[in-house]
PDB file of C-alpha atoms in Angstrom:
ATOM      1  CA  MET A 149     -71.435  56.637  12.466  1.00  0.00           C
ATOM      2  CA  SER A 150     -75.039  56.757  11.309  1.00  0.00           C
ATOM      3  CA  THR A 151     -77.369  55.632   8.530  1.00  0.00           C
ATOM      4  CA  SER A 152     -79.627  57.553   6.168  1.00  0.00           C
ATOM      5  CA  THR A 153     -83.317  56.967   5.379  1.00  0.00           C
ATOM      6  CA  THR A 154     -83.572  58.688   1.973  1.00  0.00           C
ATOM      7  CA  PRO A 155     -83.237  56.385  -1.074  1.00  0.00           C
ATOM      8  CA  ARG A 156     -80.835  57.789  -3.663  1.00  0.00           C
ATOM      9  CA  ILE A 157     -78.837  56.610  -6.678  1.00  0.00           C
ATOM     10  CA  GLU A 158     -75.961  58.782  -7.953  1.00  0.00           C
ATOM     11  CA  VAL A 159     -73.951  57.979 -11.073  1.00  0.00           C
ATOM     12  CA  HIS A 160     -70.369  59.298 -11.190  1.00  0.00           C
ATOM     13  CA  ARG A 161     -68.704  59.056 -14.590  1.00  0.00           C
ATOM     14  CA  ALA A 162     -65.086  58.041 -15.076  1.00  0.00           C
ATOM     15  CA  GLY A 163     -64.125  61.265 -16.823  1.00  0.00           C
ATOM     16  CA  ASP A 164     -65.351  63.423 -13.941  1.00  0.00           C
ATOM     17  CA  ARG A 165     -62.889  61.981 -11.423  1.00  0.00           C
ATOM     18  CA  MET A 166     -60.092  64.084  -9.969  1.00  0.00           C
ATOM     19  CA  LYS A 167     -56.706  63.142 -11.395  1.00  0.00           C
ATOM     20  CA  THR A 168     -53.047  63.007 -10.395  1.00  0.00           C
ATOM     21  CA  ARG A 169     -50.645  62.598 -13.303  1.00  0.00           C
ATOM     22  CA  ILE A 170     -46.890  62.596 -12.955  1.00  0.00           C
ATOM     23  CA  SER A 171     -44.127  60.929 -14.974  1.00  0.00           C
ATOM     24  CA  TRP A 172     -44.652  57.445 -13.517  1.00  0.00           C
ATOM     25  CA  LEU A 173     -48.207  57.560 -12.142  1.00  0.00           C
ATOM     26  CA  ASP A 174     -51.694  57.979 -13.606  1.00  0.00           C
ATOM     27  CA  SER A 175     -54.135  58.096 -10.690  1.00  0.00           C
ATOM     28  CA  LYS A 176     -57.863  58.796 -10.763  1.00  0.00           C
ATOM     29  CA  HIS A 177     -59.702  59.591  -7.520  1.00  0.00           C
ATOM     30  CA  SER A 178     -63.394  58.865  -6.941  1.00  0.00           C
ATOM     31  CA  PHE A 179     -63.289  60.936  -3.724  1.00  0.00           C
ATOM     32  CA  SER A 180     -61.259  63.870  -2.406  1.00  0.00           C
ATOM     33  CA  PHE A 181     -57.636  62.789  -2.097  1.00  0.00           C
ATOM     34  CA  GLY A 182     -54.426  64.653  -1.268  1.00  0.00           C
ATOM     35  CA  GLU A 183     -54.376  68.072  -2.855  1.00  0.00           C
ATOM     36  CA  HIS A 184     -57.669  67.342  -4.628  1.00  0.00           C
ATOM     37  CA  TYR A 185     -60.356  68.426  -2.169  1.00  0.00           C
ATOM     38  CA  ASP A 186     -64.071  68.815  -2.764  1.00  0.00           C
ATOM     39  CA  PRO A 187     -66.092  69.293   0.458  1.00  0.00           C
ATOM     40  CA  ASP A 188     -69.099  67.699  -1.248  1.00  0.00           C
ATOM     41  CA  ASN A 189     -67.177  64.590  -2.264  1.00  0.00           C
ATOM     42  CA  THR A 190     -65.289  63.196   0.713  1.00  0.00           C
ATOM     43  CA  HIS A 191     -66.803  59.707   1.200  1.00  0.00           C
ATOM     44  CA  HIS A 192     -69.768  57.416   0.736  1.00  0.00           C
ATOM     45  CA  GLY A 193     -70.798  55.257   3.649  1.00  0.00           C
ATOM     46  CA  LEU A 194     -67.478  54.225   5.208  1.00  0.00           C
ATOM     47  CA  LEU A 195     -65.512  54.384   1.954  1.00  0.00           C
ATOM     48  CA  LEU A 196     -63.070  57.317   1.888  1.00  0.00           C
ATOM     49  CA  VAL A 197     -60.742  56.372  -0.962  1.00  0.00           C
ATOM     50  CA  ASN A 198     -61.301  54.628  -4.285  1.00  0.00           C
ATOM     51  CA  ASN A 199     -58.188  55.312  -6.369  1.00  0.00           C
ATOM     52  CA  GLU A 200     -57.552  53.699  -9.740  1.00  0.00           C
ATOM     53  CA  ASP A 201     -53.787  53.751 -10.322  1.00  0.00           C
ATOM     54  CA  VAL A 202     -51.461  52.836 -13.161  1.00  0.00           C
ATOM     55  CA  VAL A 203     -47.763  52.705 -12.187  1.00  0.00           C
ATOM     56  CA  LEU A 204     -45.036  52.384 -14.797  1.00  0.00           C
ATOM     57  CA  PRO A 205     -42.331  49.671 -14.661  1.00  0.00           C
ATOM     58  CA  GLY A 206     -39.512  50.373 -12.238  1.00  0.00           C
ATOM     59  CA  GLU A 207     -41.589  52.899 -10.306  1.00  0.00           C
ATOM     60  CA  GLY A 208     -43.929  53.115  -7.341  1.00  0.00           C
ATOM     61  CA  PHE A 209     -44.767  54.640  -3.999  1.00  0.00           C
ATOM     62  CA  ASP A 210     -41.770  54.962  -1.673  1.00  0.00           C
ATOM     63  CA  THR A 211     -42.084  54.155   2.046  1.00  0.00           C
ATOM     64  CA  HIS A 212     -44.821  56.270   3.623  1.00  0.00           C
ATOM     65  CA  PRO A 213     -47.018  56.097   6.749  1.00  0.00           C
ATOM     66  CA  HIS A 214     -50.684  55.229   7.322  1.00  0.00           C
ATOM     67  CA  ARG A 215     -52.760  55.198  10.488  1.00  0.00           C
ATOM     68  CA  ASP A 216     -56.255  54.039  11.547  1.00  0.00           C
ATOM     69  CA  MET A 217     -57.447  52.863   8.140  1.00  0.00           C
ATOM     70  CA  GLU A 218     -58.390  49.541   6.540  1.00  0.00           C
ATOM     71  CA  ILE A 219     -56.719  49.501   3.111  1.00  0.00           C
ATOM     72  CA  VAL A 220     -57.743  46.970   0.448  1.00  0.00           C
ATOM     73  CA  THR A 221     -55.731  46.740  -2.779  1.00  0.00           C
ATOM     74  CA  TRP A 222     -57.133  44.987  -5.858  1.00  0.00           C
ATOM     75  CA  VAL A 223     -54.818  44.441  -8.838  1.00  0.00           C
ATOM     76  CA  LEU A 224     -56.336  44.361 -12.333  1.00  0.00           C
ATOM     77  CA  GLY A 225     -53.188  43.898 -14.406  1.00  0.00           C
ATOM     78  CA  GLY A 226     -49.475  43.444 -13.804  1.00  0.00           C
ATOM     79  CA  SER A 227     -48.233  42.917 -10.254  1.00  0.00           C
ATOM     80  CA  LEU A 228     -47.397  45.043  -7.230  1.00  0.00           C
ATOM     81  CA  VAL A 229     -44.743  44.500  -4.562  1.00  0.00           C
ATOM     82  CA  HIS A 230     -45.753  45.342  -0.979  1.00  0.00           C
ATOM     83  CA  GLN A 231     -43.205  45.831   1.833  1.00  0.00           C
ATOM     84  CA  ASP A 232     -44.020  47.180   5.292  1.00  0.00           C
ATOM     85  CA  SER A 233     -42.506  47.973   8.670  1.00  0.00           C
ATOM     86  CA  LEU A 234     -43.944  44.775  10.192  1.00  0.00           C
ATOM     87  CA  GLY A 235     -41.750  42.699   7.902  1.00  0.00           C
ATOM     88  CA  HIS A 236     -44.439  41.678   5.430  1.00  0.00           C
ATOM     89  CA  ASN A 237     -43.323  41.222   1.839  1.00  0.00           C
ATOM     90  CA  GLY A 238     -45.729  40.163  -0.850  1.00  0.00           C
ATOM     91  CA  VAL A 239     -46.485  40.346  -4.554  1.00  0.00           C
ATOM     92  CA  ILE A 240     -50.102  41.276  -5.317  1.00  0.00           C
ATOM     93  CA  TYR A 241     -51.516  40.181  -8.678  1.00  0.00           C
ATOM     94  CA  PRO A 242     -54.960  39.719 -10.264  1.00  0.00           C
ATOM     95  CA  GLY A 243     -57.070  37.312  -8.233  1.00  0.00           C
ATOM     96  CA  LEU A 244     -55.184  37.896  -4.981  1.00  0.00           C
ATOM     97  CA  ALA A 245     -57.101  39.576  -2.152  1.00  0.00           C
ATOM     98  CA  GLN A 246     -54.944  41.861   0.029  1.00  0.00           C
ATOM     99  CA  ARG A 247     -55.641  43.958   3.116  1.00  0.00           C
ATOM    100  CA  MET A 248     -53.450  46.152   5.295  1.00  0.00           C
ATOM    101  CA  SER A 249     -54.746  47.413   8.655  1.00  0.00           C
ATOM    102  CA  ALA A 250     -52.846  50.596   9.452  1.00  0.00           C
ATOM    103  CA  GLY A 251     -54.043  50.734  13.070  1.00  0.00           C
ATOM    104  CA  THR A 252     -51.649  52.491  15.449  1.00  0.00           C
ATOM    105  CA  GLY A 253     -49.314  53.173  12.544  1.00  0.00           C
ATOM    106  CA  ILE A 254     -47.496  51.374   9.765  1.00  0.00           C
ATOM    107  CA  LEU A 255     -44.933  52.255   7.095  1.00  0.00           C
ATOM    108  CA  HIS A 256     -45.118  50.605   3.683  1.00  0.00           C
ATOM    109  CA  SER A 257     -44.087  50.894   0.065  1.00  0.00           C
ATOM    110  CA  GLU A 258     -45.781  49.724  -3.125  1.00  0.00           C
ATOM    111  CA  LYS A 259     -43.787  49.237  -6.303  1.00  0.00           C
ATOM    112  CA  ASN A 260     -44.416  47.865  -9.741  1.00  0.00           C
ATOM    113  CA  ASP A 261     -43.120  44.269  -9.634  1.00  0.00           C
ATOM    114  CA  SER A 262     -40.561  45.111 -12.317  1.00  0.00           C
ATOM    115  CA  TRP A 263     -38.724  46.938  -9.498  1.00  0.00           C
ATOM    116  CA  ARG A 264     -36.231  44.958  -7.423  1.00  0.00           C
ATOM    117  CA  LEU A 265     -33.960  45.831  -4.511  1.00  0.00           C
ATOM    118  CA  ASP A 266     -31.011  44.334  -6.411  1.00  0.00           C
ATOM    119  CA  GLY A 267     -31.775  46.554  -9.409  1.00  0.00           C
ATOM    120  CA  LYS A 268     -32.537  43.593 -11.673  1.00  0.00           C
ATOM    121  CA  LEU A 269     -35.708  43.469 -13.755  1.00  0.00           C
ATOM    122  CA  PRO A 270     -37.890  40.353 -13.914  1.00  0.00           C
ATOM    123  CA  GLU A 271     -38.978  38.807 -17.193  1.00  0.00           C
ATOM    124  CA  HIS A 272     -42.023  41.073 -17.543  1.00  0.00           C
ATOM    125  CA  ASP A 273     -41.864  44.818 -18.034  1.00  0.00           C
ATOM    126  CA  GLU A 274     -45.396  46.249 -17.943  1.00  0.00           C
ATOM    127  CA  PRO A 275     -47.411  48.815 -15.978  1.00  0.00           C
ATOM    128  CA  VAL A 276     -49.342  47.654 -12.918  1.00  0.00           C
ATOM    129  CA  HIS A 277     -53.015  48.645 -12.829  1.00  0.00           C
ATOM    130  CA  PHE A 278     -54.839  48.483  -9.501  1.00  0.00           C
ATOM    131  CA  VAL A 279     -57.599  49.962  -7.362  1.00  0.00           C
ATOM    132  CA  GLN A 280     -56.857  50.940  -3.780  1.00  0.00           C
ATOM    133  CA  MET A 281     -59.720  51.478  -1.347  1.00  0.00           C
ATOM    134  CA  TRP A 282     -59.752  52.793   2.231  1.00  0.00           C
ATOM    135  CA  VAL A 283     -62.543  52.239   4.744  1.00  0.00           C
ATOM    136  CA  VAL A 284     -62.876  53.455   8.317  1.00  0.00           C
ATOM    137  CA  PRO A 285     -62.317  50.825  11.059  1.00  0.00           C
ATOM    138  CA  ASP A 286     -64.675  50.322  13.988  1.00  0.00           C
ATOM    139  CA  GLU A 287     -62.154  51.747  16.430  1.00  0.00           C
ATOM    140  CA  PRO A 288     -58.855  53.618  16.186  1.00  0.00           C
ATOM    141  CA  GLY A 289     -55.652  52.271  17.668  1.00  0.00           C
ATOM    142  CA  VAL A 290     -55.886  48.584  16.736  1.00  0.00           C
ATOM    143  CA  ASP A 291     -52.728  46.584  16.100  1.00  0.00           C
ATOM    144  CA  PRO A 292     -51.551  46.997  12.509  1.00  0.00           C
ATOM    145  CA  GLY A 293     -51.736  43.901  10.338  1.00  0.00           C
ATOM    146  CA  TYR A 294     -51.590  42.388   6.863  1.00  0.00           C
ATOM    147  CA  GLN A 295     -53.442  39.599   5.078  1.00  0.00           C
ATOM    148  CA  GLN A 296     -53.559  38.188   1.544  1.00  0.00           C
ATOM    149  CA  LEU A 297     -55.229  35.192  -0.091  1.00  0.00           C
ATOM    150  CA  GLU A 298     -55.509  33.758  -3.596  1.00  0.00           C
ATOM    151  CA  ILE A 299     -59.181  33.592  -4.734  1.00  0.00           C
ATOM    152  CA  ASP A 300     -58.870  33.151  -8.500  1.00  0.00           C
ATOM    153  CA  ASP A 301     -60.902  29.915  -8.526  1.00  0.00           C
ATOM    154  CA  GLU A 302     -63.837  31.548  -6.722  1.00  0.00           C
ATOM    155  CA  LEU A 303     -63.824  34.502  -9.135  1.00  0.00           C
ATOM    156  CA  ALA A 304     -63.921  32.152 -12.135  1.00  0.00           C
ATOM    157  CA  ARG A 305     -67.481  31.128 -11.193  1.00  0.00           C
ATOM    158  CA  GLY A 306     -68.766  34.570 -12.202  1.00  0.00           C
ATOM    159  CA  ASP A 307     -70.592  35.179  -8.929  1.00  0.00           C
ATOM    160  CA  LEU A 308     -70.375  38.167  -6.604  1.00  0.00           C
ATOM    161  CA  VAL A 309     -67.495  36.982  -4.395  1.00  0.00           C
ATOM    162  CA  THR A 310     -66.984  38.409  -0.896  1.00  0.00           C
ATOM    163  CA  VAL A 311     -63.336  39.479  -0.926  1.00  0.00           C
ATOM    164  CA  ALA A 312     -62.955  41.474   2.304  1.00  0.00           C
ATOM    165  CA  SER A 313     -65.416  41.836   5.154  1.00  0.00           C
ATOM    166  CA  GLY A 314     -65.991  42.538   8.813  1.00  0.00           C
ATOM    167  CA  LEU A 315     -69.745  41.933   8.568  1.00  0.00           C
ATOM    168  CA  PRO A 316     -70.815  38.962  10.730  1.00  0.00           C
ATOM    169  CA  ARG A 317     -73.097  37.613   7.980  1.00  0.00           C
ATOM    170  CA  TYR A 318     -70.079  36.895   5.749  1.00  0.00           C
ATOM    171  CA  ARG A 319     -67.815  35.455   8.446  1.00  0.00           C
ATOM    172  CA  ASP A 320     -67.850  31.945   6.955  1.00  0.00           C
ATOM    173  CA  ARG A 321     -67.380  32.951   3.322  1.00  0.00           C
ATOM    174  CA  THR A 322     -65.141  35.989   3.201  1.00  0.00           C
ATOM    175  CA  ALA A 323     -61.620  35.720   1.805  1.00  0.00           C
ATOM    176  CA  ILE A 324     -59.921  38.238   4.104  1.00  0.00           C
ATOM    177  CA  SER A 325     -61.095  40.134   7.173  1.00  0.00           C
ATOM    178  CA  ILE A 326     -61.186  43.860   7.880  1.00  0.00           C
ATOM    179  CA  ASN A 327     -61.644  45.679  11.178  1.00  0.00           C
ATOM    180  CA  SER A 328     -65.008  47.117  10.206  1.00  0.00           C
ATOM    181  CA  SER A 329     -68.118  45.251  11.306  1.00  0.00           C
ATOM    182  CA  HIS A 330     -70.265  47.422   9.015  1.00  0.00           C
ATOM    183  CA  ALA A 331     -68.519  46.903   5.660  1.00  0.00           C
ATOM    184  CA  ALA A 332     -67.806  44.245   3.050  1.00  0.00           C
ATOM    185  CA  MET A 333     -66.230  44.344  -0.393  1.00  0.00           C
ATOM    186  CA  HIS A 334     -67.425  42.029  -3.163  1.00  0.00           C
ATOM    187  CA  VAL A 335     -66.001  41.430  -6.648  1.00  0.00           C
ATOM    188  CA  ALA A 336     -67.662  39.963  -9.742  1.00  0.00           C
ATOM    189  CA  ARG A 337     -65.389  38.889 -12.604  1.00  0.00           C
ATOM    190  CA  LEU A 338     -67.776  38.477 -15.531  1.00  0.00           C
ATOM    191  CA  THR A 339     -67.872  37.332 -19.154  1.00  0.00           C
ATOM    192  CA  ALA A 340     -70.470  37.741 -21.883  1.00  0.00           C
ATOM    193  CA  ASP A 341     -71.934  34.363 -20.848  1.00  0.00           C
ATOM    194  CA  SER A 342     -72.120  35.155 -17.112  1.00  0.00           C
ATOM    195  CA  THR A 343     -75.444  35.105 -15.303  1.00  0.00           C
ATOM    196  CA  PRO A 344     -76.398  38.610 -14.086  1.00  0.00           C
ATOM    197  CA  VAL A 345     -75.303  39.299 -10.512  1.00  0.00           C
ATOM    198  CA  THR A 346     -77.606  40.881  -7.928  1.00  0.00           C
ATOM    199  CA  LEU A 347     -76.467  43.708  -5.682  1.00  0.00           C
ATOM    200  CA  PRO A 348     -76.977  43.194  -1.939  1.00  0.00           C
ATOM    201  CA  ASP A 349     -79.464  45.356  -0.043  1.00  0.00           C
ATOM    202  CA  ALA A 350     -77.711  47.850   2.210  1.00  0.00           C
ATOM    203  CA  PRO A 351     -77.966  51.421   3.509  1.00  0.00           C
ATOM    204  CA  TYR A 352     -74.900  52.283   1.407  1.00  0.00           C
ATOM    205  CA  LEU A 353     -73.478  50.645  -1.713  1.00  0.00           C
ATOM    206  CA  HIS A 354     -70.591  51.753  -3.909  1.00  0.00           C
ATOM    207  CA  VAL A 355     -70.420  50.035  -7.297  1.00  0.00           C
ATOM    208  CA  PHE A 356     -67.253  50.578  -9.349  1.00  0.00           C
ATOM    209  CA  VAL A 357     -66.688  49.231 -12.859  1.00  0.00           C
ATOM    210  CA  ALA A 358     -63.016  48.314 -12.790  1.00  0.00           C
ATOM    211  CA  ARG A 359     -62.888  46.703 -16.245  1.00  0.00           C
ATOM    212  CA  GLY A 360     -65.199  46.479 -19.231  1.00  0.00           C
ATOM    213  CA  GLU A 361     -68.766  47.637 -19.579  1.00  0.00           C
ATOM    214  CA  VAL A 362     -71.978  46.558 -17.851  1.00  0.00           C
ATOM    215  CA  ASP A 363     -75.666  47.380 -17.675  1.00  0.00           C
ATOM    216  CA  MET A 364     -77.109  48.118 -14.239  1.00  0.00           C
ATOM    217  CA  GLU A 365     -80.834  47.752 -13.723  1.00  0.00           C
ATOM    218  CA  GLY A 366     -82.474  51.162 -13.300  1.00  0.00           C
ATOM    219  CA  VAL A 367     -79.266  52.996 -14.247  1.00  0.00           C
ATOM    220  CA  GLY A 368     -78.240  51.915 -17.740  1.00  0.00           C
ATOM    221  CA  THR A 369     -74.809  51.387 -19.259  1.00  0.00           C
ATOM    222  CA  LEU A 370     -71.725  51.858 -17.100  1.00  0.00           C
ATOM    223  CA  ALA A 371     -68.253  52.015 -18.656  1.00  0.00           C
ATOM    224  CA  GLN A 372     -64.852  51.338 -17.114  1.00  0.00           C
ATOM    225  CA  GLY A 373     -64.193  53.824 -14.305  1.00  0.00           C
ATOM    226  CA  ASP A 374     -67.858  54.693 -13.790  1.00  0.00           C
ATOM    227  CA  ALA A 375     -69.252  54.387 -10.262  1.00  0.00           C
ATOM    228  CA  VAL A 376     -72.698  54.339  -8.690  1.00  0.00           C
ATOM    229  CA  ARG A 377     -73.388  55.405  -5.110  1.00  0.00           C
ATOM    230  CA  LEU A 378     -76.595  53.939  -3.720  1.00  0.00           C
ATOM    231  CA  THR A 379     -78.305  54.927  -0.486  1.00  0.00           C
ATOM    232  CA  ARG A 380     -81.045  52.752   1.005  1.00  0.00           C
ATOM    233  CA  SER A 381     -81.147  50.628  -2.113  1.00  0.00           C
ATOM    234  CA  GLY A 382     -79.969  47.343  -3.576  1.00  0.00           C
ATOM    235  CA  GLY A 383     -81.265  44.299  -5.406  1.00  0.00           C
ATOM    236  CA  GLN A 384     -80.426  45.637  -8.872  1.00  0.00           C
ATOM    237  CA  LEU A 385     -79.112  43.248 -11.517  1.00  0.00           C
ATOM    238  CA  ILE A 386     -75.776  43.847 -13.261  1.00  0.00           C
ATOM    239  CA  ARG A 387     -75.292  42.363 -16.741  1.00  0.00           C
ATOM    240  CA  PRO A 388     -71.928  42.441 -18.531  1.00  0.00           C
ATOM    241  CA  HIS A 389     -71.521  43.416 -22.192  1.00  0.00           C
ATOM    242  CA  GLY A 390     -68.423  41.208 -22.376  1.00  0.00           C
ATOM    243  CA  ASP A 391     -65.482  40.648 -20.071  1.00  0.00           C
ATOM    244  CA  ALA A 392     -65.909  42.928 -17.071  1.00  0.00           C
ATOM    245  CA  GLU A 393     -64.953  43.284 -13.424  1.00  0.00           C
ATOM    246  CA  VAL A 394     -67.120  45.064 -10.851  1.00  0.00           C
ATOM    247  CA  LEU A 395     -66.139  46.052  -7.287  1.00  0.00           C
ATOM    248  CA  VAL A 396     -68.982  46.489  -4.793  1.00  0.00           C
ATOM    249  CA  TRP A 397     -68.721  47.924  -1.279  1.00  0.00           C
ATOM    250  CA  GLU A 398     -71.658  47.036   0.961  1.00  0.00           C
ATOM    251  CA  MET A 399     -71.867  49.291   4.022  1.00  0.00           C
ATOM    252  CA  HIS A 400     -74.301  49.415   6.925  1.00  0.00           C
ATOM    253  CA  ALA A 401     -73.094  52.668   8.471  1.00  0.00           C
ATOM    254  CA  ARG A 402     -71.530  55.906   7.354  1.00  0.00           C
ATOM    255  CA  LEU A 403     -68.961  58.328   8.633  1.00  0.00           C
ATOM    256  CA  GLY A 404     -70.435  61.388  10.311  1.00  0.00           C
ATOM    257  CA  GLY A 405     -74.057  62.490  10.482  1.00  0.00           C
TER     258      GLY A 405
END
């Protein structure tokens, strides 16, 4: 892992993302993913995956393996059922922070919460909309693990809330931990009346507009699905046009040279 010394700001528009569309899934990839490979777009900092997914009712990802990755899932609408080979079962919904450490290896499935093992549907019947993000851990071969925590009250304040982190500076105020001492994920849930939030200073930042529309100082208007990759930058203000949700990865190292 290394850092860069050249300041740079790159705007990546929502419509330019690679896409996977099948009968039950609409997935948009900010970086190379699966069969979609671009050698010039494989990661930023330690962030390898930033997928925005919409899964239809009664559908989802069947049991599949992961290894040596810190996976953070952030639900924007609907709810998602998680089940894994360690015996964890949980429903992830807006305002719930969730992390899975794949480590030496883990199997898991993710289904729209309208899906049930007994074949019965719950009262709601709507798509689930979420963003899944993968970052590189400090070391391979750690024990796999799972963590989730409700943080809706913190998000209601309209600040930049530290959702997942391994950075020592956020040890006392992070919701959930990740096995990366160089990375932290923050979320701002904003309204038209919210005070502008300030981006942290870091060698690498990834700013993703998950909902709504915002203005970013020095960049301009960003719509839902737009992302900004910053190198050796930070301190910019983000102002919402109305209701909006922004996901920020702060990273102090990068993969490779």
